[in-house]
Coordinates of C-alpha atoms in Angstrom, one line a residue:
X15 CA -4.2 9.7 -67.3
X16 CA -2.7 6.7 -65.5
X17 CA -4.6 3.6 -64.3
X18 CA -5.3 3.7 -60.6
X19 CA -4.1 0.7 -58.5
X20 CA -4.8 0.0 -54.9
X21 CA -1.9 -1.6 -53.1
X22 CA -3.5 -2.1 -49.7
X23 CA -6.8 -1.6 -47.9
X24 CA -7.6 -1.7 -44.2
X25 CA -11.1 -2.3 -42.9
X26 CA -12.2 -1.8 -39.3
X27 CA -15.2 -2.8 -37.3
X28 CA -16.1 0.3 -35.3
X29 CA -19.2 -1.1 -33.7
X30 CA -19.4 -0.1 -30.1
X31 CA -18.3 -3.0 -27.9
X32 CA -18.7 -3.9 -24.2
X33 CA -15.4 -4.8 -22.5
X34 CA -15.5 -7.4 -19.8
X35 CA -11.9 -6.6 -18.7
X36 CA -10.4 -3.7 -16.9
X37 CA -10.2 -1.2 -19.7
X38 CA -8.2 1.8 -18.6
X39 CA -7.5 5.3 -20.0
X40 CA -4.5 7.2 -18.8
X41 CA -4.3 10.9 -19.3
X42 CA -1.0 12.8 -19.0
X43 CA -0.4 16.2 -17.4
X44 CA 3.1 17.7 -17.6
X45 CA 4.8 20.1 -15.2
X46 CA 4.1 22.9 -17.8
X47 CA 0.4 21.9 -18.1
X48 CA -0.3 22.1 -14.4
X49 CA 0.9 25.7 -14.2
X50 CA -2.1 26.8 -16.3
X51 CA -4.6 24.1 -15.4
X52 CA -7.1 25.1 -12.9
X53 CA -9.3 23.0 -10.6
X54 CA -12.2 23.6 -12.8
X55 CA -10.2 22.6 -15.9
X56 CA -9.4 19.2 -14.3
X57 CA -13.0 18.7 -13.3
X58 CA -14.0 19.3 -16.9
X59 CA -11.5 16.8 -18.1
X60 CA -12.7 14.2 -15.6
X61 CA -16.4 14.9 -16.3
X62 CA -16.3 12.9 -19.5
X63 CA -16.3 9.7 -17.4
X64 CA -13.6 8.2 -19.5
X65 CA -10.3 8.7 -17.6
X66 CA -9.4 6.0 -15.2
X67 CA -5.8 7.2 -14.4
X68 CA -4.0 10.5 -14.6
X69 CA -0.2 10.7 -14.9
X70 CA 1.9 13.6 -13.8
X71 CA 4.9 13.5 -16.2
X72 CA 8.2 15.3 -16.1
X73 CA 7.8 16.3 -12.4
X74 CA 10.2 13.8 -10.8
X75 CA 13.4 12.1 -12.0
X76 CA 16.0 9.9 -10.4
X77 CA 19.6 11.0 -10.1
X78 CA 22.7 8.7 -10.5
X79 CA 22.8 8.3 -6.7
X80 CA 19.2 7.1 -6.7
X81 CA 17.7 10.2 -5.1
X82 CA 14.7 12.1 -6.4
X83 CA 15.3 15.2 -8.6
X84 CA 12.3 17.5 -9.1
X85 CA 11.6 19.6 -12.2
X86 CA 12.2 23.3 -11.9
X87 CA 9.2 25.3 -10.8
X88 CA 7.8 28.0 -13.1
X89 CA 10.0 31.1 -12.6
X90 CA 7.2 33.3 -11.4
X91 CA 5.8 30.8 -8.9
X92 CA 8.3 31.5 -6.1
X93 CA 8.5 27.8 -5.4
X94 CA 11.2 25.2 -5.3
X95 CA 10.8 22.2 -7.6
X96 CA 9.7 20.0 -4.7
X97 CA 7.2 22.6 -3.6
X98 CA 5.7 22.9 -7.1
X99 CA 5.5 19.1 -7.3
X100 CA 3.5 19.0 -4.1
X101 CA 1.3 21.9 -5.1
X102 CA 0.5 20.3 -8.4
X103 CA -0.1 16.9 -6.8
X104 CA -2.4 18.5 -4.2
X105 CA -4.3 20.2 -7.0
X106 CA -4.8 16.9 -8.8
X107 CA -5.8 15.1 -5.7
X108 CA -8.4 17.7 -4.8
X109 CA -9.9 17.4 -8.3
X110 CA -10.1 13.6 -8.5
X111 CA -11.5 13.4 -4.9
X112 CA -14.2 15.9 -5.8
X113 CA -15.0 14.1 -9.0
X114 CA -15.2 10.7 -7.1
X115 CA -17.6 12.3 -4.5
X116 CA -20.0 13.4 -7.2
X117 CA -19.7 10.6 -9.8
X118 CA -18.8 7.5 -7.7
X119 CA -15.9 6.8 -10.0
X120 CA -12.3 6.5 -8.7
X121 CA -9.5 8.0 -10.7
X122 CA -6.0 7.0 -9.9
X123 CA -3.0 9.4 -9.7
X124 CA 0.2 8.0 -11.2
X125 CA 3.7 9.6 -11.0
X126 CA 5.9 9.3 -14.1
X127 CA 9.6 8.6 -13.1
X128 CA 12.7 8.1 -15.2
X129 CA 16.5 8.8 -15.1
X130 CA 17.4 12.5 -15.2
X131 CA 20.4 11.4 -17.4
X132 CA 20.0 8.0 -19.1
X133 CA 23.7 7.6 -19.3
X134 CA 24.0 7.9 -15.5
X135 CA 21.2 5.7 -14.3
X136 CA 23.3 4.5 -11.3
X137 CA 22.2 0.8 -11.5
X138 CA 22.9 -1.6 -10.0
X139 CA 25.2 0.3 -7.5
X140 CA 22.4 2.5 -6.2
X141 CA 19.5 0.2 -6.6
X142 CA 18.6 0.3 -2.9
X143 CA 18.5 4.1 -2.8
X144 CA 16.4 4.2 -6.0
X145 CA 13.9 1.7 -4.5
X146 CA 13.7 3.9 -1.4
X147 CA 13.0 6.9 -3.7
X148 CA 10.1 5.0 -5.3
X149 CA 8.8 4.1 -1.8
X150 CA 9.0 7.8 -0.9
X151 CA 7.0 8.8 -4.0
X152 CA 4.2 6.3 -3.9
X153 CA 4.2 3.9 -0.9
X154 CA 4.7 6.7 1.6
X155 CA 2.4 9.2 -0.1
X156 CA -1.3 8.6 0.3
X157 CA -2.1 11.1 -2.5
X158 CA -0.5 8.7 -5.1
X159 CA -1.9 5.4 -6.5
X160 CA 0.9 4.2 -8.7
X161 CA 4.2 4.9 -10.5
X162 CA 5.0 4.8 -14.3
X163 CA 8.7 4.0 -14.8
X164 CA 9.7 5.5 -18.1
X165 CA 13.4 4.8 -18.9
X166 CA 13.8 5.6 -22.6
X167 CA 15.7 3.4 -23.1
X168 CA 18.1 0.8 -21.8
X169 CA 20.6 0.2 -24.7
X170 CA 22.1 -3.2 -23.8
X171 CA 21.2 -6.5 -22.3
X172 CA 23.1 -5.5 -19.2
X173 CA 21.0 -2.3 -18.8
X174 CA 17.8 -4.3 -19.3
X175 CA 18.9 -6.7 -16.6
X176 CA 19.7 -4.1 -14.0
X177 CA 16.5 -2.3 -14.9
X178 CA 14.4 -5.4 -14.5
X179 CA 16.1 -6.4 -11.3
X180 CA 15.3 -2.9 -9.9
X181 CA 11.6 -3.5 -10.8
X182 CA 11.6 -6.8 -8.9
X183 CA 13.0 -5.0 -5.8
X184 CA 10.5 -2.2 -6.1
X185 CA 7.7 -4.8 -6.2
X186 CA 9.0 -6.5 -3.1
X187 CA 9.1 -3.1 -1.4
X188 CA 5.5 -2.3 -2.3
X189 CA 4.3 -5.8 -1.3
X190 CA 6.1 -5.4 2.1
X191 CA 4.5 -2.0 2.6
X192 CA 1.0 -3.4 2.4
X193 CA 0.0 -0.5 0.2
X194 CA -2.2 -1.2 -2.8
X195 CA -0.1 0.8 -5.3
X196 CA 0.7 -0.2 -8.9
X197 CA 3.8 -0.2 -11.0
X198 CA 3.4 0.8 -14.6
X199 CA 6.1 0.6 -17.3
X200 CA 6.4 2.6 -20.5
X201 CA 7.8 0.5 -23.4
X202 CA 8.1 0.6 -27.1
X203 CA 7.9 -2.3 -29.5
X204 CA 11.6 -3.2 -29.9
X205 CA 14.6 -4.8 -28.1
X206 CA 12.8 -5.4 -24.8
X207 CA 14.8 -8.1 -23.0
X208 CA 13.0 -8.3 -19.6
X209 CA 12.7 -11.8 -18.1
X210 CA 9.4 -13.3 -16.9
X211 CA 10.4 -12.4 -13.3
X212 CA 10.8 -8.8 -14.3
X213 CA 7.5 -8.7 -16.2
X214 CA 5.7 -10.3 -13.2
X215 CA 6.8 -7.3 -11.1
X216 CA 4.8 -4.9 -13.3
X217 CA 1.0 -4.3 -13.3
X218 CA 0.5 -2.3 -16.5
X219 CA 2.4 -1.4 -19.6
X220 CA 2.1 1.9 -21.4
X221 CA 2.8 0.9 -25.0
X222 CA 4.4 3.9 -26.8
X223 CA 3.2 3.1 -30.3
X224 CA 3.4 6.6 -31.8
X225 CA 6.1 7.7 -34.3
X226 CA 6.5 4.2 -35.7
X227 CA 7.1 3.9 -39.5
X228 CA 5.7 1.0 -41.4
X229 CA 8.6 -1.2 -42.6
X230 CA 6.8 -2.1 -45.9
X231 CA 5.9 1.3 -47.2
X232 CA 7.2 3.9 -44.8
X233 CA 3.8 5.3 -43.8
X234 CA 3.9 7.1 -40.4
X235 CA 2.0 5.4 -37.6
X236 CA -0.2 3.2 -39.7
X237 CA -2.6 0.9 -37.9
X238 CA -0.3 -2.1 -38.7
X239 CA 2.9 -0.5 -37.4
X240 CA 1.4 1.7 -34.6
X241 CA -1.2 -0.6 -33.1
X242 CA -1.3 -4.2 -34.5
X243 CA 2.5 -4.9 -34.6
X244 CA 3.2 -3.1 -31.4
X245 CA 0.5 -5.0 -29.4
X246 CA 1.6 -8.3 -31.0
X247 CA 5.2 -7.6 -29.9

């Protein structure tokens, strides 16, 4: 019995578009996923000809001393964490190579990497060791094409500075290695205080735009809060 009022309307043009730029689609596989994902499952995922990069997430972390810590292997696997990491990476490499051979499309493999304990990130004291760990994971491993550094999140200007400085050193290491590998960075729209030098060290940004509430009306992950505002930021 009350009059209907419309406070806001959003209109989208969903006409198919041709993109001139390098439009990429990253697909995530967790350590838990890979236990139950077969070679055939991966080929089916890739067969849609959409995915350009796959990310193995929650397999490798860095410790306070800068060394690599691997996720625990499934209990029934009989493997160490490092062995499970390598087995999963081999499985993914075999799938993307077979897909490339039949489709002519290259799919990159990216390793997600973040502090095991964000309160014990070890920077800047152990920056050199951490950069060597990044070298071990991507520059020295021909199975891998890039790394996605996913620290959630530096909580002060100081932590952003030491984080950014580490990215610059990682870029210098990659450039010196002569390997064509990329650095990706997972960020959310808020309180990022990286300098231009830090930004220039990174090739891609994974914008984490989910679980963002609209400031005006509290709607969850609206277009404005989740996509428009995040990308403007």
